[in-house]
mmCIF file of C-alpha atoms and ligand atoms in Angstrom:
data_model
loop_
_atom_site.group_PDB
_atom_site.id
_atom_site.type_symbol
_atom_site.label_atom_id
_atom_site.label_comp_id
_atom_site.label_asym_id
_atom_site.label_seq_id
_atom_site.Cartn_x
_atom_site.Cartn_y
_atom_site.Cartn_z
ATOM 1 C CA UNK A 1233 80.955 19.182 157.479
ATOM 2 C CA UNK A 1234 79.529 22.601 157.319
ATOM 3 C CA UNK A 1235 80.270 24.852 154.244
ATOM 4 C CA UNK A 1236 80.881 28.239 155.874
ATOM 5 C CA UNK A 1237 82.351 30.220 153.041
ATOM 6 C CA UNK A 1238 82.318 29.879 149.083
ATOM 7 C CA UNK A 1239 84.753 32.364 147.368
ATOM 8 C CA UNK A 1240 85.270 32.657 143.586
ATOM 9 C CA UNK A 1241 88.019 29.796 143.678
ATOM 10 C CA UNK A 1242 87.968 28.263 147.065
ATOM 11 C CA UNK A 1243 85.577 26.785 149.655
ATOM 12 C CA UNK A 1244 85.805 26.799 153.425
ATOM 13 C CA UNK A 1245 84.295 24.040 155.493
ATOM 14 C CA UNK A 1246 84.358 23.605 159.239
ATOM 15 C CA UNK A 1247 84.696 20.137 160.867
ATOM 16 C CA UNK A 1248 82.935 20.270 163.890
ATOM 17 C CA UNK A 1249 83.362 16.403 164.573
ATOM 18 C CA UNK A 1250 87.065 17.387 165.639
ATOM 19 C CA UNK A 1251 87.637 18.994 169.055
ATOM 20 C CA UNK A 1252 88.686 21.690 168.749
ATOM 21 C CA UNK A 1253 86.961 22.185 165.309
ATOM 22 C CA UNK A 1254 89.169 22.241 162.246
ATOM 23 C CA UNK A 1255 88.636 24.127 158.996
ATOM 24 C CA UNK A 1256 89.198 22.403 155.591
ATOM 25 C CA UNK A 1257 90.360 24.827 152.905
ATOM 26 C CA UNK A 1258 89.420 23.513 149.520
ATOM 27 C CA UNK A 1259 90.820 24.772 146.161
ATOM 28 C CA UNK A 1260 88.776 24.395 143.121
ATOM 29 C CA UNK A 1261 89.937 23.989 139.607
ATOM 30 C CA UNK A 1262 88.154 27.048 138.638
ATOM 31 C CA UNK A 1263 90.046 29.926 136.803
ATOM 32 C CA UNK A 1264 88.988 33.529 136.485
ATOM 33 C CA UNK A 1265 90.241 36.158 133.967
ATOM 34 C CA UNK A 1266 88.957 39.770 134.108
ATOM 35 C CA UNK A 1267 87.297 38.836 137.512
ATOM 36 C CA UNK A 1268 84.991 36.403 135.623
ATOM 37 C CA UNK A 1269 85.077 32.737 136.264
ATOM 38 C CA UNK A 1270 85.155 30.748 133.317
ATOM 39 C CA UNK A 1271 82.812 27.663 133.191
ATOM 40 C CA UNK A 1272 85.625 25.227 132.159
ATOM 41 C CA UNK A 1273 87.781 23.792 135.065
ATOM 42 C CA UNK A 1274 91.523 23.572 134.621
ATOM 43 C CA UNK A 1275 92.448 20.008 135.665
ATOM 44 C CA UNK A 1276 94.960 19.923 138.535
ATOM 45 C CA UNK A 1277 94.821 23.586 139.186
ATOM 46 C CA UNK A 1278 93.295 23.177 142.739
ATOM 47 C CA UNK A 1279 95.738 20.566 143.543
ATOM 48 C CA UNK A 1280 98.842 22.573 142.392
ATOM 49 C CA UNK A 1281 97.930 25.744 144.149
ATOM 50 C CA UNK A 1282 97.339 23.683 147.320
ATOM 51 C CA UNK A 1283 100.837 21.847 146.707
ATOM 52 C CA UNK A 1284 102.438 25.476 146.289
ATOM 53 C CA UNK A 1285 100.807 26.797 149.443
ATOM 54 C CA UNK A 1286 102.191 23.957 151.496
ATOM 55 C CA UNK A 1287 105.667 24.100 150.016
ATOM 56 C CA UNK A 1288 105.796 27.775 151.139
ATOM 57 C CA UNK A 1289 104.115 27.082 154.554
ATOM 58 C CA UNK A 1290 106.759 24.619 155.227
ATOM 59 C CA UNK A 1291 109.675 27.039 153.893
ATOM 60 C CA UNK A 1292 108.436 29.962 156.035
ATOM 61 C CA UNK A 1293 107.713 28.130 159.332
ATOM 62 C CA UNK A 1294 111.077 29.297 160.833
ATOM 63 C CA UNK A 1295 109.844 32.945 160.220
ATOM 64 C CA UNK A 1296 106.085 32.590 161.185
ATOM 65 C CA UNK A 1297 103.788 30.045 162.614
ATOM 66 C CA UNK A 1298 101.150 29.005 160.202
ATOM 67 C CA UNK A 1299 97.583 27.429 160.332
ATOM 68 C CA UNK A 1300 98.326 24.299 158.688
ATOM 69 C CA UNK A 1301 97.456 21.117 160.469
ATOM 70 C CA UNK A 1302 97.775 18.566 157.613
ATOM 71 C CA UNK A 1303 96.414 16.784 154.605
ATOM 72 C CA UNK A 1304 95.165 13.664 156.331
ATOM 73 C CA UNK A 1305 91.497 12.870 156.767
ATOM 74 C CA UNK A 1306 90.705 14.639 153.493
ATOM 75 C CA UNK A 1307 87.360 13.421 152.120
ATOM 76 C CA UNK A 1308 87.796 11.599 148.786
ATOM 77 C CA UNK A 1309 86.115 14.379 146.635
ATOM 78 C CA UNK A 1310 88.747 17.017 147.762
ATOM 79 C CA UNK A 1311 91.723 14.632 147.689
ATOM 80 C CA UNK A 1312 94.980 16.504 146.839
ATOM 81 C CA UNK A 1313 93.333 20.139 146.904
ATOM 82 C CA UNK A 1314 92.268 20.527 150.473
ATOM 83 C CA UNK A 1315 94.252 21.187 153.599
ATOM 84 C CA UNK A 1316 93.154 21.024 157.246
ATOM 85 C CA UNK A 1317 93.868 23.994 159.342
ATOM 86 C CA UNK A 1318 93.470 25.690 162.683
ATOM 87 C CA UNK A 1319 90.464 28.264 162.580
ATOM 88 C CA UNK A 1320 91.804 31.740 163.225
ATOM 89 C CA UNK A 1321 90.437 34.974 164.124
ATOM 90 C CA UNK A 1322 91.451 36.742 160.691
ATOM 91 C CA UNK A 1323 92.781 40.319 160.849
ATOM 92 C CA UNK A 1324 91.005 42.601 158.578
ATOM 93 C CA UNK A 1325 93.888 43.566 156.442
ATOM 94 C CA UNK A 1326 95.324 42.322 153.063
ATOM 95 C CA UNK A 1327 98.900 42.249 153.897
ATOM 96 C CA UNK A 1328 100.666 42.889 150.594
ATOM 97 C CA UNK A 1329 104.362 43.078 149.714
ATOM 98 C CA UNK A 1330 105.469 44.689 146.512
ATOM 99 C CA UNK A 1331 108.938 44.415 144.900
ATOM 100 C CA UNK A 1332 107.759 45.759 141.381
ATOM 101 C CA UNK A 1333 105.387 48.474 140.639
ATOM 102 C CA UNK A 1334 102.093 47.419 138.585
ATOM 103 C CA UNK A 1335 98.428 47.247 138.712
ATOM 104 C CA UNK A 1336 96.656 49.059 141.370
ATOM 105 C CA UNK A 1337 99.915 50.000 143.101
ATOM 106 C CA UNK A 1338 101.044 51.735 139.703
ATOM 107 C CA UNK A 1339 97.748 53.595 139.571
ATOM 108 C CA UNK A 1340 98.177 54.845 143.096
ATOM 109 C CA UNK A 1341 101.770 55.886 142.389
ATOM 110 C CA UNK A 1342 100.832 57.699 139.158
ATOM 111 C CA UNK A 1343 98.237 59.751 141.428
ATOM 112 C CA UNK A 1344 100.145 60.264 144.511
ATOM 113 C CA UNK A 1345 103.878 59.303 144.022
ATOM 114 C CA UNK A 1346 103.276 56.862 146.916
ATOM 115 C CA UNK A 1347 101.569 53.674 147.527
ATOM 116 C CA UNK A 1348 99.967 53.115 151.077
ATOM 117 C CA UNK A 1349 101.698 56.353 152.201
ATOM 118 C CA UNK A 1350 105.099 54.727 151.093
ATOM 119 C CA UNK A 1351 106.841 57.405 149.004
ATOM 120 C CA UNK A 1352 108.424 56.197 145.911
ATOM 121 C CA UNK A 1353 111.117 57.831 143.653
ATOM 122 C CA UNK A 1354 109.984 59.758 140.375
ATOM 123 C CA UNK A 1355 110.154 58.240 137.121
ATOM 124 C CA UNK A 1356 108.844 54.775 137.807
ATOM 125 C CA UNK A 1357 106.957 52.939 135.027
ATOM 126 C CA UNK A 1358 104.863 49.882 134.554
ATOM 127 C CA UNK A 1359 106.914 46.874 136.013
ATOM 128 C CA UNK A 1360 109.696 48.977 137.592
ATOM 129 C CA UNK A 1361 111.573 47.273 140.375
ATOM 130 C CA UNK A 1362 111.300 49.172 143.483
ATOM 131 C CA UNK A 1363 114.496 50.201 145.566
ATOM 132 C CA UNK A 1364 113.237 47.897 148.138
ATOM 133 C CA UNK A 1365 110.038 45.643 148.705
ATOM 134 C CA UNK A 1366 107.407 47.740 150.386
ATOM 135 C CA UNK A 1367 104.172 46.976 152.559
ATOM 136 C CA UNK A 1368 101.269 48.123 150.825
ATOM 137 C CA UNK A 1369 98.277 46.872 152.896
ATOM 138 C CA UNK A 1370 94.669 47.033 151.856
ATOM 139 C CA UNK A 1371 91.208 46.726 153.309
ATOM 140 C CA UNK A 1372 89.394 43.615 152.945
ATOM 141 C CA UNK A 1373 86.309 44.855 151.000
ATOM 142 C CA UNK A 1374 83.079 42.969 151.013
ATOM 143 C CA UNK A 1375 82.059 41.011 148.038
ATOM 144 C CA UNK A 1376 81.329 43.479 145.043
ATOM 145 C CA UNK A 1377 83.466 46.280 146.320
ATOM 146 C CA UNK A 1378 87.032 47.010 145.813
ATOM 147 C CA UNK A 1379 89.858 46.797 148.394
ATOM 148 C CA UNK A 1380 91.439 50.117 149.309
ATOM 149 C CA UNK A 1381 94.973 50.969 150.080
ATOM 150 C CA UNK A 1382 95.620 51.655 153.680
ATOM 151 C CA UNK A 1383 98.579 53.458 155.099
ATOM 152 C CA UNK A 1384 100.668 51.878 157.948
ATOM 153 C CA UNK A 1385 98.938 54.184 160.553
ATOM 154 C CA UNK A 1386 95.521 53.005 159.351
ATOM 155 C CA UNK A 1387 96.679 49.477 160.225
ATOM 156 C CA UNK A 1388 97.995 50.580 163.649
ATOM 157 C CA UNK A 1389 94.519 52.212 164.083
ATOM 158 C CA UNK A 1390 92.883 48.873 163.232
ATOM 159 C CA UNK A 1391 94.880 46.245 165.039
ATOM 160 C CA UNK A 1392 97.271 48.166 167.329
ATOM 161 C CA UNK A 1393 100.841 49.319 166.966
ATOM 162 C CA UNK A 1394 102.636 46.093 167.809
ATOM 163 C CA UNK A 1395 100.385 43.964 165.669
ATOM 164 C CA UNK A 1396 100.918 46.250 162.740
ATOM 165 C CA UNK A 1397 104.721 46.216 163.071
ATOM 166 C CA UNK A 1398 104.444 42.318 163.215
ATOM 167 C CA UNK A 1399 102.302 42.039 160.101
ATOM 168 C CA UNK A 1400 104.554 44.467 158.150
ATOM 169 C CA UNK A 1401 107.843 42.586 159.289
ATOM 170 C CA UNK A 1402 106.431 39.108 158.586
ATOM 171 C CA UNK A 1403 104.851 40.134 155.093
ATOM 172 C CA UNK A 1404 108.115 41.640 154.171
ATOM 173 C CA UNK A 1405 110.359 38.624 155.285
ATOM 174 C CA UNK A 1406 107.974 35.932 153.709
ATOM 175 C CA UNK A 1407 108.031 38.012 150.380
ATOM 176 C CA UNK A 1408 111.832 38.184 150.550
ATOM 177 C CA UNK A 1409 112.346 34.421 151.089
ATOM 178 C CA UNK A 1410 109.861 33.695 148.166
ATOM 179 C CA UNK A 1411 111.258 36.042 145.894
ATOM 180 C CA UNK A 1412 114.781 34.958 146.454
ATOM 181 C CA UNK A 1413 113.815 31.313 146.149
ATOM 182 C CA UNK A 1414 111.520 31.591 143.187
ATOM 183 C CA UNK A 1415 114.278 33.694 141.314
ATOM 184 C CA UNK A 1416 116.216 30.279 141.169
ATOM 185 C CA UNK A 1417 113.551 28.963 138.886
ATOM 186 C CA UNK A 1418 113.482 32.241 136.709
ATOM 187 C CA UNK A 1419 110.534 33.676 138.406
ATOM 188 C CA UNK A 1420 110.174 37.186 139.427
ATOM 189 C CA UNK A 1421 107.561 37.498 142.253
ATOM 190 C CA UNK A 1422 106.240 41.133 141.536
ATOM 191 C CA UNK A 1423 103.812 41.032 144.436
ATOM 192 C CA UNK A 1424 101.959 38.929 146.921
ATOM 193 C CA UNK A 1425 99.090 39.006 149.443
ATOM 194 C CA UNK A 1426 99.104 37.508 152.733
ATOM 195 C CA UNK A 1427 96.374 36.855 155.341
ATOM 196 C CA UNK A 1428 97.088 36.629 159.021
ATOM 197 C CA UNK A 1429 94.888 35.854 161.790
ATOM 198 C CA UNK A 1430 95.219 35.220 165.560
ATOM 199 C CA UNK A 1431 94.873 31.585 167.092
ATOM 200 C CA UNK A 1432 93.205 30.841 170.490
ATOM 201 C CA UNK A 1433 96.154 31.893 172.287
ATOM 202 C CA UNK A 1434 96.007 35.310 170.520
ATOM 203 C CA UNK A 1435 99.480 34.783 168.693
ATOM 204 C CA UNK A 1436 99.683 36.098 165.063
ATOM 205 C CA UNK A 1437 99.690 33.191 162.485
ATOM 206 C CA UNK A 1438 99.868 33.003 158.782
ATOM 207 C CA UNK A 1439 96.769 31.622 157.321
ATOM 208 C CA UNK A 1440 94.956 31.495 153.879
ATOM 209 C CA UNK A 1441 97.246 30.513 150.971
ATOM 210 C CA UNK A 1442 100.945 31.673 150.336
ATOM 211 C CA UNK A 1443 102.933 32.736 147.246
ATOM 212 C CA UNK A 1444 100.593 31.058 144.902
ATOM 213 C CA UNK A 1445 99.724 32.330 141.261
ATOM 214 C CA UNK A 1446 96.411 33.245 142.675
ATOM 215 C CA UNK A 1447 97.780 35.457 145.539
ATOM 216 C CA UNK A 1448 100.836 36.716 143.584
ATOM 217 C CA UNK A 1449 101.981 38.051 140.464
ATOM 218 C CA UNK A 1450 104.733 35.846 139.028
ATOM 219 C CA UNK A 1451 106.557 36.835 135.925
ATOM 220 C CA UNK A 1452 109.016 34.827 133.753
ATOM 221 C CA UNK A 1453 112.344 36.803 134.348
ATOM 222 C CA UNK A 1454 113.460 36.230 130.702
ATOM 223 C CA UNK A 1455 110.583 38.175 129.346
ATOM 224 C CA UNK A 1456 110.677 41.055 131.997
ATOM 225 C CA UNK A 1457 110.756 44.426 130.370
ATOM 226 C CA UNK A 1458 109.701 47.281 132.423
ATOM 227 C CA UNK A 1459 107.664 50.032 130.611
ATOM 228 C CA UNK A 1460 104.896 47.761 129.476
ATOM 229 C CA UNK A 1461 102.493 45.219 131.287
ATOM 230 C CA UNK A 1462 104.253 42.243 131.969
ATOM 231 C CA UNK A 1463 103.541 38.533 130.574
ATOM 232 C CA UNK A 1464 101.598 36.505 133.210
ATOM 233 C CA UNK A 1465 102.762 32.963 133.557
ATOM 234 C CA UNK A 1466 99.327 31.583 134.286
ATOM 235 C CA UNK A 1467 96.588 33.599 132.774
ATOM 236 C CA UNK A 1468 98.178 35.149 129.774
ATOM 237 C CA UNK A 1469 97.344 32.284 127.319
ATOM 238 C CA UNK A 1470 93.723 32.501 128.227
ATOM 239 C CA UNK A 1471 93.469 36.097 128.029
ATOM 240 C CA UNK A 1472 95.148 36.127 124.589
ATOM 241 C CA UNK A 1473 92.925 33.362 123.476
ATOM 242 C CA UNK A 1474 89.787 35.217 124.665
ATOM 243 C CA UNK A 1475 90.723 38.523 122.880
ATOM 244 C CA UNK A 1476 89.838 36.909 119.646
ATOM 245 C CA UNK A 1477 86.299 35.912 120.917
ATOM 246 C CA UNK A 1478 83.321 38.092 120.693
ATOM 247 C CA UNK A 1479 83.290 38.459 124.513
ATOM 248 C CA UNK A 1480 82.657 41.613 126.515
ATOM 249 C CA UNK A 1481 84.571 40.377 129.717
ATOM 250 C CA UNK A 1482 81.479 40.192 131.699
ATOM 251 C CA UNK A 1483 79.912 37.001 133.113
ATOM 252 C CA UNK A 1484 79.136 34.473 131.713
ATOM 253 C CA UNK A 1485 82.708 33.654 130.562
ATOM 254 C CA UNK A 1486 83.310 31.634 127.487
ATOM 255 C CA UNK A 1487 83.743 27.728 127.327
ATOM 256 C CA UNK A 1488 87.378 27.069 126.860
ATOM 257 C CA UNK A 1489 88.374 24.430 124.309
ATOM 258 C CA UNK A 1490 90.448 21.331 125.192
ATOM 259 C CA UNK A 1491 93.668 22.291 123.599
ATOM 260 C CA UNK A 1492 93.650 25.605 125.547
ATOM 261 C CA UNK A 1493 92.963 23.864 128.637
ATOM 262 C CA UNK A 1494 95.817 21.625 128.074
ATOM 263 C CA UNK A 1495 98.126 24.621 127.672
ATOM 264 C CA UNK A 1496 97.055 26.360 130.811
ATOM 265 C CA UNK A 1497 97.395 23.156 132.653
ATOM 266 C CA UNK A 1498 100.827 22.839 131.464
ATOM 267 C CA UNK A 1499 101.661 26.461 132.503
ATOM 268 C CA UNK A 1500 100.604 25.784 135.928
ATOM 269 C CA UNK A 1501 102.749 22.429 136.081
ATOM 270 C CA UNK A 1502 105.695 24.584 134.961
ATOM 271 C CA UNK A 1503 105.113 27.234 137.637
ATOM 272 C CA UNK A 1504 105.105 24.326 140.073
ATOM 273 C CA UNK A 1505 108.348 22.775 138.578
ATOM 274 C CA UNK A 1506 110.237 26.173 138.299
ATOM 275 C CA UNK A 1507 109.408 26.899 142.050
ATOM 276 C CA UNK A 1508 109.814 23.514 143.786
ATOM 277 C CA UNK A 1509 112.450 22.037 141.305
ATOM 278 C CA UNK A 1510 110.159 18.963 141.149
ATOM 279 C CA UNK A 1511 108.072 17.733 138.156
ATOM 280 C CA UNK A 1512 104.326 18.010 138.618
ATOM 281 C CA UNK A 1513 102.897 14.361 138.713
ATOM 282 C CA UNK A 1514 99.184 14.491 138.213
ATOM 283 C CA UNK A 1515 97.316 12.366 140.795
ATOM 284 C CA UNK A 1516 95.287 9.697 139.300
ATOM 285 C CA UNK A 1517 91.733 10.881 138.828
HETATM 286 P P1 LIG B 2384 87.751 35.852 146.475
HETATM 287 O O1 LIG B 2384 86.712 34.999 145.792
HETATM 288 O O2 LIG B 2384 87.800 37.154 146.110
HETATM 289 O O3 LIG B 2384 89.059 35.018 146.629
HETATM 290 P P2 LIG B 2384 87.524 35.270 149.405
HETATM 291 O O4 LIG B 2384 88.857 35.883 149.645
HETATM 292 O O5 LIG B 2384 86.505 35.559 150.274
HETATM 293 O O6 LIG B 2384 86.909 35.892 147.815
HETATM 294 P P3 LIG B 2384 88.485 32.758 149.351
HETATM 295 O O7 LIG B 2384 89.929 33.413 149.245
HETATM 296 O O8 LIG B 2384 88.239 31.805 148.296
HETATM 297 O O9 LIG B 2384 87.537 33.808 149.035
HETATM 298 O O10 LIG B 2384 88.132 32.267 150.826
HETATM 299 C C1 LIG B 2384 89.177 32.119 151.725
HETATM 300 C C2 LIG B 2384 88.626 32.685 153.045
HETATM 301 O O11 LIG B 2384 89.167 31.904 153.951
HETATM 302 C C3 LIG B 2384 89.190 34.085 153.382
HETATM 303 O O12 LIG B 2384 87.980 34.796 153.664
HETATM 304 C C4 LIG B 2384 90.316 33.887 154.354
HETATM 305 O O13 LIG B 2384 90.208 35.135 155.056
HETATM 306 C C5 LIG B 2384 89.859 32.785 155.025
HETATM 307 N N1 LIG B 2384 90.700 32.097 155.899
HETATM 308 C C6 LIG B 2384 91.828 31.564 155.443
HETATM 309 N N2 LIG B 2384 92.378 30.884 156.386
HETATM 310 C C7 LIG B 2384 91.715 30.975 157.360
HETATM 311 C C8 LIG B 2384 91.836 30.390 158.691
HETATM 312 N N3 LIG B 2384 92.796 29.791 159.230
HETATM 313 N N4 LIG B 2384 90.941 30.774 159.695
HETATM 314 C C9 LIG B 2384 89.770 31.357 159.295
HETATM 315 N N5 LIG B 2384 89.686 31.880 158.046
HETATM 316 C C10 LIG B 2384 90.571 31.574 156.934
HETATM 317 MG MG1 LIG B 2385 90.800 35.217 149.136
#
């Protein structure tokens, strides 16, 4: 199989032995904090994120077709953390839905009173819930550059009016479905990023990953307190641990000791359990 893309956390292979060719989207166990990949893998992280994505693809299939083919015929080294999918012509928009204000969205609001051209009420603070979820698309910046907010009209200019409407509607529907379902497990989905593409027939299809801790902000509802940065389910423990080190938050990142790795693993397993309602069972390694 041909490696066609290597991201910070995932690899993309093309299987040309299939006809038509299929993609293999492989999630690694790598963890990044402050945009730096740590040298120590978190066991099961790739498998948990892959399982969560599959869980959501299945539970949104009535809203939007997706790229998943299945998890058969996965080479042993990728077992449990790879999905076969249809290659799509990806649309050049990061489709973000926000139900709460934080991060870059908050910065944009503090400067403009709006995010992606969507005007918001005065007086919102870090973590505020928005009156309703909003679509705040960004560009897909090349490696090393930052994604920038686009207005809805920018999206129209890029992909056309009908496609832009579809992207906005689908992004908000998938977000609403995910947020309401995750709330049952005590998780607030602050925001999430989706990627869509066109299949061979030109239809808009949901690709990439869906409602994982890498593509979304998940907050424990019982610790939610607007007006300050929120506790992050997955990475907070590593960030807190690293704050006691003499590390300037640039690469290379520090080695993570076993006891910290175990806690982080358990956090990912907890996210899985809270979302799916099933215990995470570690595959035999
Ligand atoms: P980063 O390291 O910042 O995440 P990245 O987004 O390029 O960089 P990944 O997310 O690991 O890295 O890579 C996944 C890539 O696969 C993305 O570029 C995404 O657009 C692309 N992709 C996802 N699904 C499909 C698909 N069905 N067809 C074609 N490309 C896809
Ligand atoms: Mg990505």
